[in-house]
C-alpha cells in the first residue's frame, strides 16, 4: 500500500461558525489543488474536468452542502466533520462525540436542515456504543439524539440520510448482517425510514406511527430524488446483484428472499430498475442531475451514469474507471457541480498520494 499524504488546507470559516474540533487535531495544514472553474446550475457536470477541493481526508463518508455552497464532509473513523470551500480549502469544524468506528461503522451520513438559514441544524447518522443513531446539532453546540435503536454491526450499517422535497428526513439503514431484520416491519433495520425533522415517524407513512417507508433492503447507502419528486435508492447485493430501486411507500424490495430481479411470492416484491454484479459496482452514494442518475461505486471503482426518463432507466455507462479508485459519495452542489469523494483509506482500497479526496466536476 502506497503512503498517502495527509494534506489539508485550512479554510476561512464564515463569521459566526465556532469550531468544535479538538485543538490537538493531528493533521498539519498545507496546500491542495482547489476548484476555480465556473459552473452553470442548469448545465451537465463535466466528468473530464475534475479538480480537487480537498485532500488528505480520513475515509470521507457523508457530504452535505451549506447554503453558501461550501460542504460539510464526515470522516467515518475520526468522527470529525470537515468544511470544504471551493477555492479556499478545508478545515475541521466539528467532532461528533461518542462515535465508535469498527469495520463499516462510524460517522456516516450528513444532512443539512432545509431551513438551515433559520435553525442552523446539521444532522448526522453514526454508530454509538449501543446502536446506530441520528443526532442534530449546530456547529457551535452539542448534539441532540432524535432517533436511536438502529441495530449496529461491523457491516451493513446503512447510514445515508437526506431531506426530501417534502422537507422530511429519509434514512437508509442496513440489516447489520442479520438478514431477517429486513422483513420485520417493526424493526428499523433493512429499511428506508421517513421522519420529521424532530425524529418522529412522519405523518402519511404507510403504517401510522411507524417510521418505516419501505422494507426488504439489505444495505441502503444512496438516496436521491428526480425533478418529479421520485425517490431512488442504491442497494448493496450479497454475491449476485447490486441494485438501483425506485422507492414507493410501503413496497417490499425482497431481501433476503430475493437478490436482484425475481419474485418468489407472486408480485409481493418490487423489482429493481438496474442491477450490476458487485464486482462492477457495490454502489454507495447516488445523486441526480437533470435526467441522469450518478452512482458512486466502491468495489467497481467507477462512477456509473444512468439515464432517467419518467422514472424508468436507460443503459448505464461507466465513467472515471481506473482514475480515482473506490468512490463513496456523489452529490450535486447548489451551483450544479458534481462532487465525488474517494474511499481509498477505508481499509479496502489502495491509497494514492493525496487520498482520500473530494473532487469537483463543474457543470457546463
Coordinates of C-alpha atoms in Angstrom, one line a residue:
X1 CA 0.0 0.0 0.0
X2 CA 1.4 3.3 -1.0
X3 CA 1.9 6.0 1.6
X4 CA -0.7 8.8 1.3
X5 CA -0.1 12.4 2.0
X6 CA -2.0 14.0 4.8
X7 CA -2.6 17.3 3.3
X8 CA -5.4 19.6 4.4
X9 CA -5.9 23.2 3.6
X10 CA -7.1 25.5 6.3
X11 CA -10.3 27.3 5.2
X12 CA -11.5 30.7 6.3
X13 CA -14.7 29.9 8.1
X14 CA -17.8 32.0 7.8
X15 CA -18.4 34.5 10.6
X16 CA -20.4 33.1 13.4
X17 CA -19.3 29.4 13.0
X18 CA -17.4 28.2 16.0
X19 CA -15.1 25.2 15.6
X20 CA -15.8 22.3 17.9
X21 CA -12.9 20.3 16.5
X22 CA -10.2 19.4 19.0
X23 CA -7.3 21.9 19.3
X24 CA -4.8 18.9 19.1
X25 CA -6.1 17.8 15.7
X26 CA -3.0 15.9 14.3
X27 CA -3.4 16.9 10.6
X28 CA -0.9 19.6 9.5
X29 CA -2.1 22.5 7.4
X30 CA -0.9 22.5 3.8
X31 CA -2.0 23.2 0.3
X32 CA -4.2 21.4 -2.2
X33 CA -5.5 22.0 -5.7
X34 CA -8.7 24.0 -5.5
X35 CA -11.6 24.2 -7.9
X36 CA -11.9 27.5 -9.7
X37 CA -13.7 26.5 -12.9
X38 CA -17.1 28.2 -13.3
X39 CA -20.3 26.1 -13.1
X40 CA -23.7 26.6 -14.7
X41 CA -26.6 25.5 -12.5
X42 CA -28.6 24.1 -15.4
X43 CA -25.6 22.6 -17.1
X44 CA -24.3 19.0 -17.2
X45 CA -21.4 18.0 -14.9
X46 CA -18.2 17.8 -17.0
X47 CA -16.6 14.5 -15.9
X48 CA -13.5 15.3 -17.8
X49 CA -12.8 18.5 -15.8
X50 CA -12.4 17.3 -12.2
X51 CA -10.5 19.4 -9.7
X52 CA -9.6 18.5 -6.1
X53 CA -11.2 20.7 -3.5
X54 CA -9.8 18.7 -0.5
X55 CA -7.1 16.1 0.1
X56 CA -5.8 14.0 3.0
X57 CA -9.2 13.1 4.5
X58 CA -9.7 10.0 6.6
X59 CA -12.4 7.8 5.0
X60 CA -14.8 10.6 4.0
X61 CA -18.4 9.3 4.0
X62 CA -21.3 11.8 4.4
X63 CA -21.4 15.1 2.4
X64 CA -23.9 17.9 2.7
X65 CA -24.0 21.4 1.3
X66 CA -24.5 24.6 3.3
X67 CA -26.4 27.5 1.7
X68 CA -23.2 29.3 0.7
X69 CA -22.1 26.4 -1.5
X70 CA -19.4 25.1 0.9
X71 CA -19.8 21.4 2.0
X72 CA -19.6 19.5 5.3
X73 CA -17.8 16.2 4.9
X74 CA -17.9 13.4 7.6
X75 CA -14.8 11.3 8.3
X76 CA -16.0 7.9 9.2
X77 CA -13.3 6.8 11.6
X78 CA -12.3 10.0 13.3
X79 CA -15.8 11.4 13.9
X80 CA -14.7 14.7 12.6
X81 CA -16.7 16.9 10.2
X82 CA -14.6 18.9 7.8
X83 CA -15.8 22.1 6.0
X84 CA -14.8 22.3 2.3
X85 CA -15.0 25.5 0.4
X86 CA -14.1 25.6 -3.4
X87 CA -11.1 27.9 -3.8
X88 CA -10.4 28.2 -0.1
X89 CA -9.6 24.7 1.1
X90 CA -10.9 22.7 4.1
X91 CA -10.7 22.6 7.8
X92 CA -12.3 20.6 10.7
X93 CA -15.3 22.4 12.2
X94 CA -16.9 19.8 14.5
X95 CA -16.3 16.5 16.1
X96 CA -19.3 14.2 16.8
X97 CA -18.9 12.8 20.3
X98 CA -19.4 9.1 21.0
X99 CA -18.6 7.7 17.5
X100 CA -17.4 4.1 17.6
X101 CA -15.9 3.1 14.3
X102 CA -15.4 -0.6 13.6
X103 CA -15.4 -2.1 10.2
X104 CA -18.1 -0.3 8.2
X105 CA -19.4 1.5 11.2
X106 CA -18.6 5.1 12.4
X107 CA -19.7 8.6 11.4
X108 CA -21.7 8.0 8.3
X109 CA -24.3 10.2 6.6
X110 CA -24.8 14.0 7.0
X111 CA -27.7 16.2 6.1
X112 CA -28.3 20.0 6.4
X113 CA -31.7 21.3 7.5
X114 CA -33.7 22.6 4.6
X115 CA -34.4 25.6 6.9
X116 CA -30.7 26.0 7.9
X117 CA -30.7 29.8 7.4
X118 CA -33.2 29.9 10.3
X119 CA -32.4 27.0 12.6
X120 CA -28.7 26.2 11.7
X121 CA -29.2 22.5 12.2
X122 CA -26.9 19.8 10.8
X123 CA -27.9 16.1 11.1
X124 CA -25.6 13.1 11.4
X125 CA -26.1 9.3 11.4
X126 CA -23.4 7.5 13.3
X127 CA -22.5 4.3 15.2
X128 CA -22.5 4.7 19.0
X129 CA -21.7 2.3 21.8
X130 CA -25.1 0.5 21.7
X131 CA -26.6 1.3 18.3
X132 CA -26.7 3.4 15.2
X133 CA -28.5 6.7 15.8
X134 CA -29.2 10.1 14.3
X135 CA -28.4 13.4 16.0
X136 CA -28.9 17.0 15.1
X137 CA -26.7 19.9 16.3
X138 CA -25.5 23.4 15.5
X139 CA -21.8 23.7 14.6
X140 CA -21.3 25.7 17.8
X141 CA -23.4 23.4 20.0
X142 CA -24.0 19.9 21.5
X143 CA -25.7 17.1 19.6
X144 CA -29.3 16.1 20.4
X145 CA -30.3 12.5 19.7
X146 CA -33.5 12.4 17.6
X147 CA -33.7 8.8 16.6
X148 CA -31.9 5.7 18.1
X149 CA -32.2 2.0 18.3
X150 CA -31.0 1.0 14.9
X151 CA -29.0 -2.2 15.4
X152 CA -25.3 -1.7 14.6
X153 CA -22.8 -4.2 13.2
X154 CA -19.3 -4.3 11.7
X155 CA -21.1 -4.5 8.3
X156 CA -24.3 -3.3 6.8
X157 CA -24.9 -0.2 8.9
X158 CA -26.6 1.8 6.1
X159 CA -26.1 5.4 7.0
X160 CA -27.3 7.7 4.3
X161 CA -29.6 10.5 5.4
X162 CA -31.2 13.2 3.2
X163 CA -34.1 15.6 3.3
X164 CA -36.6 15.0 0.6
X165 CA -38.7 17.6 -1.4
X166 CA -41.3 17.3 1.3
X167 CA -39.0 18.6 3.9
X168 CA -38.9 15.2 5.7
X169 CA -35.8 13.3 6.7
X170 CA -35.2 10.0 4.8
X171 CA -32.9 7.4 6.3
X172 CA -31.3 4.3 4.7
X173 CA -30.5 1.5 7.1
X174 CA -28.8 -1.8 6.7
X175 CA -29.6 -5.3 8.1
X176 CA -26.4 -5.2 10.3
X177 CA -25.6 -8.6 9.0
X178 CA -28.8 -10.1 10.3
X179 CA -30.9 -10.6 7.2
X180 CA -34.2 -11.5 8.9
X181 CA -34.5 -7.9 10.3
X182 CA -35.2 -6.6 6.8
X183 CA -38.6 -8.3 6.6
X184 CA -39.7 -7.4 10.1
X185 CA -41.9 -4.3 9.8
X186 CA -41.3 -3.4 13.5
X187 CA -37.5 -3.4 13.1
X188 CA -35.9 -0.2 11.7
X189 CA -33.0 -2.2 10.2
X190 CA -33.0 -3.0 6.5
X191 CA -35.5 -0.2 5.8
X192 CA -35.9 3.3 4.4
X193 CA -37.3 5.4 7.2
X194 CA -39.2 8.7 6.8
X195 CA -39.0 11.1 9.8
X196 CA -39.9 14.6 10.8
X197 CA -37.0 16.9 11.5
X198 CA -37.5 16.2 15.2
X199 CA -37.1 12.4 14.6
X200 CA -40.7 11.3 14.9
X201 CA -42.5 9.0 12.4
X202 CA -43.8 11.2 9.6
X203 CA -47.5 11.6 9.0
X204 CA -48.6 9.8 5.9
X205 CA -46.2 6.9 6.3
X206 CA -47.6 3.5 5.2
X207 CA -48.3 2.5 8.8
X208 CA -49.5 5.2 11.1
X209 CA -47.0 5.8 13.9
X210 CA -44.2 3.7 12.2
X211 CA -41.1 5.4 10.8
X212 CA -40.9 2.7 8.0
X213 CA -41.3 3.9 4.5
X214 CA -40.1 0.8 2.6
X215 CA -38.7 -2.6 3.7
X216 CA -36.8 -5.6 2.4
X217 CA -33.5 -3.8 2.0
X218 CA -30.0 -5.2 2.6
X219 CA -27.9 -2.1 2.9
X220 CA -29.1 1.2 1.6
X221 CA -26.4 3.9 1.2
X222 CA -27.7 6.0 -1.6
X223 CA -30.8 8.2 -1.7
X224 CA -31.8 10.8 -4.4
X225 CA -34.9 12.4 -6.0
X226 CA -35.5 13.3 -9.6
X227 CA -37.3 16.6 -10.7
X228 CA -40.7 14.9 -10.4
X229 CA -40.0 14.1 -6.7
X230 CA -39.5 10.3 -7.3
X231 CA -37.1 8.7 -4.8
X232 CA -34.3 6.4 -6.0
X233 CA -32.1 4.2 -3.7
X234 CA -28.8 2.3 -4.1
X235 CA -28.7 -1.2 -2.7
X236 CA -25.7 -3.4 -1.9
X237 CA -26.3 -7.0 -3.0
X238 CA -24.6 -10.1 -1.5
X239 CA -22.9 -12.2 -4.2
X240 CA -25.1 -11.8 -7.3
X241 CA -26.6 -8.3 -7.8
X242 CA -26.4 -4.8 -6.7
X243 CA -29.5 -2.6 -7.4
X244 CA -30.9 0.8 -8.1
X245 CA -34.5 0.9 -7.0
X246 CA -37.4 3.3 -7.4
X247 CA -38.8 3.6 -3.9
X248 CA -42.5 3.8 -3.3
X249 CA -44.2 3.9 0.1
X250 CA -45.0 0.5 1.7
X251 CA -43.2 -1.5 -1.0
X252 CA -41.1 -4.6 -0.2
X253 CA -37.8 -4.8 -2.0
X254 CA -37.3 -8.5 -1.3
X255 CA -34.2 -9.0 0.8
X256 CA -33.3 -11.7 1.9
X257 CA -35.8 -13.6 -0.2
X258 CA -34.7 -12.0 -3.5
X259 CA -31.4 -10.5 -4.6
X260 CA -31.7 -8.6 -7.9
X261 CA -34.6 -9.4 -10.2
X262 CA -37.0 -12.2 -9.4
X263 CA -40.1 -12.7 -7.3
X264 CA -40.8 -15.8 -5.4
X265 CA -44.2 -14.6 -3.9
X266 CA -46.3 -13.7 -6.9
X267 CA -45.8 -10.0 -7.1
X268 CA -45.1 -9.2 -3.4
X269 CA -41.6 -7.9 -4.1
X270 CA -40.8 -4.8 -6.1
X271 CA -38.3 -5.3 -8.9
X272 CA -35.1 -3.2 -9.3
X273 CA -34.6 -0.8 -12.2
X274 CA -30.9 -1.5 -12.6
X275 CA -28.7 -4.4 -11.5
X276 CA -24.9 -4.9 -11.6
X277 CA -22.5 -7.6 -10.4
X278 CA -20.9 -6.5 -7.1
X279 CA -17.5 -6.5 -8.8
X280 CA -18.8 -3.8 -11.2
X281 CA -20.4 -1.6 -8.6
X282 CA -21.1 -2.0 -4.9
X283 CA -22.9 1.3 -5.1
X284 CA -22.9 3.7 -2.2
X285 CA -24.0 7.3 -2.7
X286 CA -26.2 8.4 -5.6
X287 CA -27.2 11.8 -7.0
X288 CA -29.4 13.0 -9.8
X289 CA -28.6 16.0 -12.0
X290 CA -31.1 16.7 -14.8
X291 CA -32.0 13.4 -16.4
X292 CA -29.0 11.5 -15.2
X293 CA -28.5 9.4 -12.0
X294 CA -24.9 9.2 -10.8
X295 CA -23.9 6.2 -8.7
X296 CA -20.5 6.0 -6.8
X297 CA -19.1 2.5 -7.0
X298 CA -16.8 1.2 -4.3
X299 CA -15.6 -2.2 -5.4
X300 CA -16.2 -1.3 -9.0
X301 CA -14.0 1.8 -8.7
X302 CA -16.0 3.9 -11.2
X303 CA -18.9 6.3 -11.5
X304 CA -22.0 4.9 -13.1
X305 CA -24.2 7.3 -15.1
X306 CA -27.8 6.1 -15.6
X307 CA -30.2 7.9 -18.0
X308 CA -33.7 8.6 -16.4
X309 CA -36.9 9.1 -18.3
X310 CA -40.2 9.3 -16.3
X311 CA -38.9 7.1 -13.6
X312 CA -37.5 4.5 -16.0
X313 CA -33.8 3.9 -16.6
X314 CA -31.7 3.6 -19.8
X315 CA -28.4 1.8 -20.3
X316 CA -25.9 2.6 -17.6
X317 CA -22.5 3.9 -18.7
X318 CA -19.3 3.6 -16.6
X319 CA -17.1 6.7 -16.2
X320 CA -13.9 7.5 -14.3
X321 CA -12.7 3.9 -14.4
X322 CA -9.2 3.3 -13.1
X323 CA -8.8 7.0 -12.3
X324 CA -9.8 7.6 -8.7
X325 CA -10.2 4.2 -7.0
X326 CA -13.1 3.5 -4.7
X327 CA -15.9 6.1 -4.8
X328 CA -18.2 6.5 -1.8
X329 CA -20.3 9.6 -2.2
X330 CA -21.6 11.7 -5.1
X331 CA -23.7 14.9 -4.6
X332 CA -24.9 17.8 -6.7
X333 CA -23.8 21.2 -5.3
X334 CA -26.1 24.3 -5.3
X335 CA -24.3 25.6 -8.4
X336 CA -24.9 22.4 -10.4
X337 CA -21.4 21.0 -10.0
X338 CA -21.0 17.3 -9.1
X339 CA -18.9 16.5 -6.1
X340 CA -17.4 13.0 -5.6
X341 CA -15.5 11.6 -2.6
X342 CA -13.0 8.7 -2.8
X343 CA -12.8 5.9 -0.2
X344 CA -9.3 4.5 -0.6
X345 CA -8.3 4.8 3.1
X346 CA -11.2 2.7 4.4
X347 CA -9.0 -0.5 4.7
X348 CA -10.2 -1.9 1.4
X349 CA -8.5 0.4 -1.1
X350 CA -5.0 1.2 -2.3
X351 CA -4.4 4.9 -1.4
X352 CA -2.5 7.2 -3.7
X353 CA -0.8 10.3 -2.5
X354 CA -3.5 12.8 -1.5
X355 CA -6.1 10.2 -0.7
X356 CA -8.8 10.5 0.4
X357 CA -10.0 13.3 -1.8
X358 CA -13.1 15.4 -2.7
X359 CA -13.3 16.1 -6.4
X360 CA -15.5 18.8 -8.0
X361 CA -16.7 18.4 -11.6
X362 CA -18.2 21.8 -12.8
X363 CA -21.4 21.9 -14.8
X364 CA -21.1 23.2 -18.3

